[in-house]
Amino acid sequence: MDISHIEHIGIAVKDLKEAIPFYENVFGLKCYSIEKVADQKVKTAFFKVGDTKIELLESTDPEGPIGKFIEKKGPGVHHIAFAVNNVNNALAEAEEKGVRLIDKTSRKGAEGLNIGFLHPKSTHGVLTEICGEE
Ligand code: CO
């Protein structure tokens, strides 16, 4: 898999209205985008940290993936996203190597990127996102 960098780290938060000022005031980062991703039942807020971003995720539906995650584990690190060129190629390669996929093919995520998730049960407990332009 041709990973160029960590694209972002996804962090589940209870309330963006509290989490955004925390990231801005304590870490001096600037929230440059807030976006609803209806498909994933989340509202996201993005901060740049060098080549990597922090993606804060607030649930818009208790039955959505972030709502369930927070109920089970509380707020915290939710996923790591690796940047590749071609997401479908990377997903196919992972599957070929025995990794269980959540997404067999890519779908649209935040910031217009193609994304696909690998199942945490086959990635040593880390929900892993693959994302890229293609
Ligand atoms: Co993500």
Tab-separated table of N, CA and C and ligand atoms in Angstrom:
chain	number	residue	atom	x	y	z
A	1	MET	N	0.858	-1.187	0.000
A	1	MET	CA	0.000	0.000	0.000
A	1	MET	C	0.893	1.235	0.000
A	2	ASP	N	0.585	2.156	-0.877
A	2	ASP	CA	1.465	3.311	-1.057
A	2	ASP	C	0.969	4.510	-0.240
A	3	ILE	N	1.306	4.486	1.058
A	3	ILE	CA	0.825	5.547	1.953
A	3	ILE	C	1.805	6.717	1.945
A	4	SER	N	1.299	7.931	1.727
A	4	SER	CA	2.189	9.104	1.697
A	4	SER	C	2.323	9.754	3.076
A	5	HIS	N	1.258	9.787	3.846
A	5	HIS	CA	1.309	10.397	5.179
A	5	HIS	C	0.032	10.076	5.947
A	6	ILE	N	0.016	10.466	7.204
A	6	ILE	CA	-1.235	10.363	7.964
A	6	ILE	C	-2.076	11.570	7.568
A	7	GLU	N	-3.187	11.311	6.903
A	7	GLU	CA	-4.024	12.402	6.399
A	7	GLU	C	-4.710	13.114	7.570
A	8	HIS	N	-5.318	12.315	8.456
A	8	HIS	CA	-5.908	12.915	9.649
A	8	HIS	C	-6.079	11.890	10.758
A	9	ILE	N	-6.301	12.418	11.941
A	9	ILE	CA	-6.676	11.594	13.083
A	9	ILE	C	-8.087	12.023	13.471
A	10	GLY	N	-8.981	11.065	13.536
A	10	GLY	CA	-10.377	11.353	13.862
A	10	GLY	C	-10.612	11.204	15.358
A	11	ILE	N	-11.193	12.223	15.953
A	11	ILE	CA	-11.428	12.222	17.395
A	11	ILE	C	-12.911	12.463	17.656
A	12	ALA	N	-13.521	11.519	18.360
A	12	ALA	CA	-14.945	11.649	18.692
A	12	ALA	C	-15.102	12.598	19.870
A	13	VAL	N	-15.952	13.603	19.700
A	13	VAL	CA	-16.205	14.559	20.785
A	13	VAL	C	-17.701	14.644	21.050
A	14	LYS	N	-18.037	15.074	22.241
A	14	LYS	CA	-19.461	15.185	22.579
A	14	LYS	C	-20.067	16.423	21.945
A	15	ASP	N	-19.274	17.499	21.909
A	15	ASP	CA	-19.835	18.778	21.506
A	15	ASP	C	-18.759	19.628	20.826
A	16	LEU	N	-18.955	19.891	19.535
A	16	LEU	CA	-17.975	20.714	18.804
A	16	LEU	C	-17.874	22.111	19.408
A	17	LYS	N	-18.987	22.603	19.932
A	17	LYS	CA	-18.990	23.973	20.491
A	17	LYS	C	-18.019	24.095	21.668
A	18	GLU	N	-17.759	22.962	22.344
A	18	GLU	CA	-16.776	22.984	23.427
A	18	GLU	C	-15.395	22.569	22.935
A	19	ALA	N	-15.357	21.606	22.018
A	19	ALA	CA	-14.076	21.042	21.587
A	19	ALA	C	-13.294	22.003	20.684
A	20	ILE	N	-13.995	22.734	19.817
A	20	ILE	CA	-13.281	23.636	18.894
A	20	ILE	C	-12.525	24.724	19.662
A	21	PRO	N	-13.188	25.450	20.585
A	21	PRO	CA	-12.431	26.465	21.345
A	21	PRO	C	-11.282	25.865	22.147
A	22	PHE	N	-11.443	24.629	22.627
A	22	PHE	CA	-10.345	23.974	23.335
A	22	PHE	C	-9.136	23.820	22.411
A	23	TYR	N	-9.350	23.288	21.217
A	23	TYR	CA	-8.235	23.103	20.278
A	23	TYR	C	-7.627	24.440	19.862
A	24	GLU	N	-8.469	25.466	19.756
A	24	GLU	CA	-7.956	26.776	19.340
A	24	GLU	C	-7.208	27.463	20.478
A	25	ASN	N	-7.776	27.421	21.667
A	25	ASN	CA	-7.173	28.169	22.787
A	25	ASN	C	-5.982	27.460	23.402
A	26	VAL	N	-6.081	26.145	23.553
A	26	VAL	CA	-4.995	25.414	24.220
A	26	VAL	C	-3.871	25.084	23.245
A	27	PHE	N	-4.225	24.584	22.052
A	27	PHE	CA	-3.186	24.148	21.112
A	27	PHE	C	-2.837	25.212	20.073
A	28	GLY	N	-3.615	26.287	20.028
A	28	GLY	CA	-3.326	27.354	19.066
A	28	GLY	C	-3.576	26.935	17.630
A	29	LEU	N	-4.429	25.930	17.429
A	29	LEU	CA	-4.778	25.495	16.071
A	29	LEU	C	-6.004	26.262	15.606
A	30	LYS	N	-6.176	26.322	14.273
A	30	LYS	CA	-7.299	27.098	13.747
A	30	LYS	C	-8.263	26.154	13.031
A	31	CYS	N	-9.510	26.180	13.461
A	31	CYS	CA	-10.531	25.396	12.765
A	31	CYS	C	-10.804	26.079	11.424
A	32	TYR	N	-10.528	25.372	10.315
A	32	TYR	CA	-10.691	26.009	8.994
A	32	TYR	C	-11.928	25.516	8.260
A	33	SER	N	-12.588	24.485	8.815
A	33	SER	CA	-13.752	23.974	8.103
A	33	SER	C	-14.658	23.181	9.038
A	34	ILE	N	-15.940	23.423	8.922
A	34	ILE	CA	-16.930	22.612	9.636
A	34	ILE	C	-17.862	22.058	8.563
A	35	GLU	N	-18.074	20.771	8.623
A	35	GLU	CA	-18.830	20.135	7.538
A	35	GLU	C	-19.693	19.022	8.105
A	36	LYS	N	-20.931	18.940	7.614
A	36	LYS	CA	-21.803	17.822	7.973
A	36	LYS	C	-21.593	16.717	6.949
A	37	VAL	N	-21.404	15.491	7.435
A	37	VAL	CA	-21.350	14.357	6.512
A	37	VAL	C	-22.573	13.494	6.835
A	38	ALA	N	-23.633	13.706	6.069
A	38	ALA	CA	-24.932	13.076	6.349
A	38	ALA	C	-24.803	11.557	6.365
A	39	ASP	N	-24.071	11.042	5.406
A	39	ASP	CA	-23.830	9.605	5.253
A	39	ASP	C	-23.317	8.956	6.544
A	40	GLN	N	-22.459	9.677	7.264
A	40	GLN	CA	-21.864	9.101	8.474
A	40	GLN	C	-22.506	9.630	9.761
A	41	LYS	N	-23.559	10.464	9.587
A	41	LYS	CA	-24.271	11.016	10.734
A	41	LYS	C	-23.339	11.754	11.695
A	42	VAL	N	-22.491	12.600	11.108
A	42	VAL	CA	-21.561	13.384	11.909
A	42	VAL	C	-21.444	14.812	11.396
A	43	LYS	N	-21.003	15.664	12.305
A	43	LYS	CA	-20.548	16.997	11.937
A	43	LYS	C	-19.054	16.998	12.250
A	44	THR	N	-18.243	17.468	11.293
A	44	THR	CA	-16.796	17.406	11.465
A	44	THR	C	-16.217	18.812	11.548
A	45	ALA	N	-15.118	18.942	12.267
A	45	ALA	CA	-14.371	20.203	12.304
A	45	ALA	C	-12.905	19.858	12.063
A	46	PHE	N	-12.257	20.595	11.162
A	46	PHE	CA	-10.890	20.274	10.759
A	46	PHE	C	-9.876	21.325	11.204
A	47	PHE	N	-8.713	20.831	11.605
A	47	PHE	CA	-7.564	21.663	11.978
A	47	PHE	C	-6.344	21.107	11.260
A	48	LYS	N	-5.486	21.965	10.745
A	48	LYS	CA	-4.245	21.491	10.135
A	48	LYS	C	-3.141	21.448	11.174
A	49	VAL	N	-2.395	20.351	11.146
A	49	VAL	CA	-1.189	20.226	11.974
A	49	VAL	C	-0.103	19.713	11.036
A	50	GLY	N	0.647	20.624	10.409
A	50	GLY	CA	1.581	20.207	9.366
A	50	GLY	C	0.810	19.576	8.220
A	51	ASP	N	1.270	18.407	7.759
A	51	ASP	CA	0.603	17.715	6.656
A	51	ASP	C	-0.612	16.933	7.129
A	52	THR	N	-0.755	16.848	8.438
A	52	THR	CA	-1.814	16.012	9.013
A	52	THR	C	-2.912	16.912	9.568
A	53	LYS	N	-4.104	16.391	9.599
A	53	LYS	CA	-5.217	17.156	10.158
A	53	LYS	C	-5.775	16.441	11.381
A	54	ILE	N	-6.413	17.227	12.220
A	54	ILE	CA	-7.247	16.674	13.278
A	54	ILE	C	-8.690	16.826	12.800
A	55	GLU	N	-9.428	15.745	12.840
A	55	GLU	CA	-10.833	15.763	12.446
A	55	GLU	C	-11.680	15.484	13.687
A	56	LEU	N	-12.295	16.526	14.214
A	56	LEU	CA	-13.197	16.318	15.358
A	56	LEU	C	-14.544	15.861	14.825
A	57	LEU	N	-15.125	14.870	15.492
A	57	LEU	CA	-16.375	14.282	15.012
A	57	LEU	C	-17.440	14.374	16.096
A	58	GLU	N	-18.500	15.103	15.795
A	58	GLU	CA	-19.648	15.154	16.701
A	58	GLU	C	-20.800	14.408	16.040
A	59	SER	N	-21.439	13.548	16.811
A	59	SER	CA	-22.544	12.764	16.268
A	59	SER	C	-23.777	13.629	16.045
A	60	THR	N	-24.483	13.365	14.949
A	60	THR	CA	-25.759	14.048	14.727
A	60	THR	C	-26.929	13.089	14.957
A	61	ASP	N	-26.611	11.859	15.358
A	61	ASP	CA	-27.648	10.836	15.548
A	61	ASP	C	-27.099	9.770	16.501
A	62	PRO	N	-27.786	9.552	17.641
A	62	PRO	CA	-27.271	8.574	18.618
A	62	PRO	C	-27.093	7.175	18.031
A	63	GLU	N	-27.815	6.875	16.933
A	63	GLU	CA	-27.686	5.557	16.308
A	63	GLU	C	-26.559	5.506	15.274
A	64	GLY	N	-25.945	6.649	15.002
A	64	GLY	CA	-24.853	6.688	14.031
A	64	GLY	C	-23.575	6.126	14.634
A	65	PRO	N	-22.538	5.930	13.794
A	65	PRO	CA	-21.297	5.304	14.275
A	65	PRO	C	-20.603	6.077	15.404
A	66	ILE	N	-20.616	7.394	15.350
A	66	ILE	CA	-19.942	8.167	16.398
A	66	ILE	C	-20.798	8.200	17.663
A	67	GLY	N	-22.111	8.285	17.477
A	67	GLY	CA	-23.011	8.223	18.625
A	67	GLY	C	-22.816	6.933	19.406
A	68	LYS	N	-22.741	5.822	18.679
A	68	LYS	CA	-22.564	4.517	19.331
A	68	LYS	C	-21.181	4.408	19.970
A	69	PHE	N	-20.174	4.924	19.273
A	69	PHE	CA	-18.797	4.871	19.795
A	69	PHE	C	-18.714	5.607	21.128
A	70	ILE	N	-19.272	6.810	21.198
A	70	ILE	CA	-19.198	7.612	22.425
A	70	ILE	C	-19.980	6.943	23.552
A	71	GLU	N	-21.113	6.346	23.201
A	71	GLU	CA	-21.895	5.674	24.234
A	71	GLU	C	-21.109	4.505	24.837
A	72	LYS	N	-20.380	3.785	23.977
A	72	LYS	CA	-19.650	2.598	24.418
A	72	LYS	C	-18.327	2.948	25.101
A	73	LYS	N	-17.581	3.863	24.488
A	73	LYS	CA	-16.206	4.110	24.943
A	73	LYS	C	-15.965	5.513	25.470
A	74	GLY	N	-16.918	6.394	25.277
A	74	GLY	CA	-16.701	7.790	25.644
A	74	GLY	C	-15.935	8.507	24.552
A	75	PRO	N	-15.753	9.826	24.699
A	75	PRO	CA	-15.027	10.582	23.685
A	75	PRO	C	-13.568	10.135	23.626
A	76	GLY	N	-12.933	10.336	22.489
A	76	GLY	CA	-11.521	9.970	22.367
A	76	GLY	C	-11.143	9.660	20.934
A	77	VAL	N	-9.920	9.141	20.764
A	77	VAL	CA	-9.424	8.828	19.416
A	77	VAL	C	-10.329	7.771	18.787
A	78	HIS	N	-10.816	8.067	17.597
A	78	HIS	CA	-11.762	7.178	16.918
A	78	HIS	C	-11.120	6.439	15.754
A	79	HIS	N	-10.335	7.141	14.935
A	79	HIS	CA	-9.679	6.469	13.807
A	79	HIS	C	-8.455	7.226	13.334
A	80	ILE	N	-7.617	6.494	12.597
A	80	ILE	CA	-6.456	7.096	11.930
A	80	ILE	C	-6.669	6.941	10.436
A	81	ALA	N	-6.393	7.997	9.695
A	81	ALA	CA	-6.595	7.949	8.246
A	81	ALA	C	-5.271	8.098	7.519
A	82	PHE	N	-4.966	7.112	6.676
A	82	PHE	CA	-3.766	7.150	5.847
A	82	PHE	C	-4.117	7.677	4.462
A	83	ALA	N	-3.248	8.518	3.915
A	83	ALA	CA	-3.456	9.050	2.574
A	83	ALA	C	-2.794	8.140	1.550
A	84	VAL	N	-3.553	7.787	0.533
A	84	VAL	CA	-3.025	7.042	-0.618
A	84	VAL	C	-3.519	7.746	-1.872
A	85	ASN	N	-2.999	7.326	-3.021
A	85	ASN	CA	-3.492	7.884	-4.271
A	85	ASN	C	-4.851	7.310	-4.623
A	86	ASN	N	-4.876	5.988	-4.710
A	86	ASN	CA	-6.080	5.307	-5.168
A	86	ASN	C	-6.671	4.444	-4.054
A	87	VAL	N	-7.804	4.867	-3.522
A	87	VAL	CA	-8.391	4.208	-2.348
A	87	VAL	C	-8.842	2.787	-2.687
A	88	ASN	N	-9.490	2.611	-3.834
A	88	ASN	CA	-9.975	1.267	-4.184
A	88	ASN	C	-8.839	0.265	-4.344
A	89	ASN	N	-7.740	0.711	-4.925
A	89	ASN	CA	-6.582	-0.184	-5.041
A	89	ASN	C	-6.069	-0.589	-3.664
A	90	ALA	N	-6.010	0.392	-2.755
A	90	ALA	CA	-5.504	0.116	-1.406
A	90	ALA	C	-6.444	-0.831	-0.660
A	91	LEU	N	-7.762	-0.637	-0.816
A	91	LEU	CA	-8.728	-1.523	-0.156
A	91	LEU	C	-8.590	-2.944	-0.696
A	92	ALA	N	-8.439	-3.057	-2.015
A	92	ALA	CA	-8.303	-4.380	-2.628
A	92	ALA	C	-7.041	-5.067	-2.128
A	93	GLU	N	-5.971	-4.297	-2.021
A	93	GLU	CA	-4.707	-4.868	-1.545
A	93	GLU	C	-4.852	-5.365	-0.099
A	94	ALA	N	-5.507	-4.556	0.739
A	94	ALA	CA	-5.693	-4.952	2.134
A	94	ALA	C	-6.513	-6.239	2.217
A	95	GLU	N	-7.574	-6.304	1.417
A	95	GLU	CA	-8.428	-7.497	1.430
A	95	GLU	C	-7.656	-8.736	0.983
A	96	GLU	N	-6.850	-8.549	-0.049
A	96	GLU	CA	-6.007	-9.637	-0.557
A	96	GLU	C	-5.088	-10.163	0.542
A	97	LYS	N	-4.680	-9.267	1.435
A	97	LYS	CA	-3.760	-9.653	2.508
A	97	LYS	C	-4.503	-10.118	3.757
A	98	GLY	N	-5.812	-10.325	3.612
A	98	GLY	CA	-6.570	-10.941	4.693
A	98	GLY	C	-7.214	-9.976	5.668
A	99	VAL	N	-7.181	-8.686	5.351
A	99	VAL	CA	-7.784	-7.702	6.250
A	99	VAL	C	-9.287	-7.633	5.988
A	100	ARG	N	-10.059	-7.616	7.064
A	100	ARG	CA	-11.511	-7.469	6.936
A	100	ARG	C	-11.836	-6.010	6.642
A	101	LEU	N	-12.646	-5.778	5.630
A	101	LEU	CA	-12.983	-4.413	5.235
A	101	LEU	C	-14.362	-4.028	5.760
A	102	ILE	N	-14.525	-2.765	6.123
A	102	ILE	CA	-15.857	-2.231	6.394
A	102	ILE	C	-16.447	-1.760	5.062
A	103	ASP	N	-15.601	-1.146	4.242
A	103	ASP	CA	-16.023	-0.703	2.906
A	103	ASP	C	-15.267	-1.488	1.844
A	104	LYS	N	-16.024	-2.213	1.026
A	104	LYS	CA	-15.401	-2.976	-0.072
A	104	LYS	C	-14.923	-2.036	-1.171
A	105	THR	N	-15.671	-0.965	-1.350
A	105	THR	CA	-15.248	0.054	-2.316
A	105	THR	C	-15.374	1.421	-1.653
A	106	SER	N	-14.686	2.394	-2.232
A	106	SER	CA	-14.626	3.707	-1.590
A	106	SER	C	-15.966	4.428	-1.666
A	107	ARG	N	-16.160	5.347	-0.722
A	107	ARG	CA	-17.314	6.245	-0.763
A	107	ARG	C	-16.820	7.651	-0.483
A	108	LYS	N	-17.730	8.633	-0.608
A	108	LYS	CA	-17.338	10.031	-0.410
A	108	LYS	C	-17.325	10.373	1.082
A	109	GLY	N	-16.214	10.955	1.528
A	109	GLY	CA	-16.119	11.401	2.911
A	109	GLY	C	-16.048	12.905	2.965
A	110	ALA	N	-15.619	13.415	4.119
A	110	ALA	CA	-15.478	14.860	4.282
A	110	ALA	C	-14.411	15.377	3.317
A	111	GLU	N	-14.483	16.635	2.988
A	111	GLU	CA	-13.531	17.336	2.120
A	111	GLU	C	-13.476	16.753	0.713
A	112	GLY	N	-14.539	16.060	0.316
A	112	GLY	CA	-14.609	15.539	-1.053
A	112	GLY	C	-13.663	14.383	-1.340
A	113	LEU	N	-13.049	13.848	-0.295
A	113	LEU	CA	-12.103	12.745	-0.527
A	113	LEU	C	-12.845	11.413	-0.612
A	114	ASN	N	-12.257	10.488	-1.344
A	114	ASN	CA	-12.736	9.113	-1.327
A	114	ASN	C	-12.176	8.445	-0.083
A	115	ILE	N	-13.033	7.686	0.591
A	115	ILE	CA	-12.599	7.043	1.820
A	115	ILE	C	-13.087	5.596	1.885
A	116	GLY	N	-12.401	4.797	2.671
A	116	GLY	CA	-12.838	3.434	2.949
A	116	GLY	C	-12.232	3.014	4.274
A	117	PHE	N	-12.984	2.214	5.040
A	117	PHE	CA	-12.514	1.819	6.366
A	117	PHE	C	-12.123	0.346	6.425
A	118	LEU	N	-11.071	0.066	7.177
A	118	LEU	CA	-10.667	-1.302	7.495
A	118	LEU	C	-11.209	-1.619	8.885
A	119	HIS	N	-11.617	-2.851	9.078
A	119	HIS	CA	-12.233	-3.217	10.356
A	119	HIS	C	-11.201	-3.284	11.483
A	120	PRO	N	-11.505	-2.648	12.643
A	120	PRO	CA	-10.520	-2.634	13.740
A	120	PRO	C	-10.163	-4.031	14.253
A	121	LYS	N	-11.074	-5.001	14.053
A	121	LYS	CA	-10.768	-6.364	14.513
A	121	LYS	C	-9.605	-6.959	13.734
A	122	SER	N	-9.346	-6.451	12.540
A	122	SER	CA	-8.205	-7.016	11.811
A	122	SER	C	-7.071	-6.010	11.628
A	123	THR	N	-7.114	-4.914	12.424
A	123	THR	CA	-6.005	-3.937	12.371
A	123	THR	C	-5.483	-3.648	13.780
A	124	HIS	N	-5.441	-4.669	14.603
A	124	HIS	CA	-4.921	-4.525	15.967
A	124	HIS	C	-5.671	-3.469	16.765
A	125	GLY	N	-6.977	-3.404	16.521
A	125	GLY	CA	-7.824	-2.562	17.368
A	125	GLY	C	-7.960	-1.116	16.949
A	126	VAL	N	-7.322	-0.755	15.836
A	126	VAL	CA	-7.412	0.642	15.400
A	126	VAL	C	-8.295	0.748	14.168
A	127	LEU	N	-9.412	1.450	14.304
A	127	LEU	CA	-10.225	1.708	13.122
A	127	LEU	C	-9.375	2.523	12.151
A	128	THR	N	-9.158	1.979	10.967
A	128	THR	CA	-8.224	2.593	10.017
A	128	THR	C	-8.957	3.012	8.748
A	129	GLU	N	-8.783	4.287	8.417
A	129	GLU	CA	-9.397	4.833	7.209
A	129	GLU	C	-8.315	4.996	6.155
A	130	ILE	N	-8.670	4.674	4.927
A	130	ILE	CA	-7.791	4.936	3.792
A	130	ILE	C	-8.475	6.048	3.010
A	131	CYS	N	-7.749	7.113	2.698
A	131	CYS	CA	-8.414	8.161	1.931
A	131	CYS	C	-7.498	8.745	0.884
A	132	GLY	N	-8.115	9.314	-0.142
A	132	GLY	CA	-7.329	9.870	-1.234
A	132	GLY	C	-8.204	10.516	-2.288
A	133	GLU	N	-7.544	11.151	-3.236
A	133	GLU	CA	-8.236	11.875	-4.310
A	133	GLU	C	-8.911	10.921	-5.271
A	134	GLU	N	-8.278	9.759	-5.488
A	134	GLU	CA	-8.837	8.813	-6.465
A	134	GLU	C	-9.525	7.653	-5.783
B	1	CO	CO	-11.846	10.379	8.918
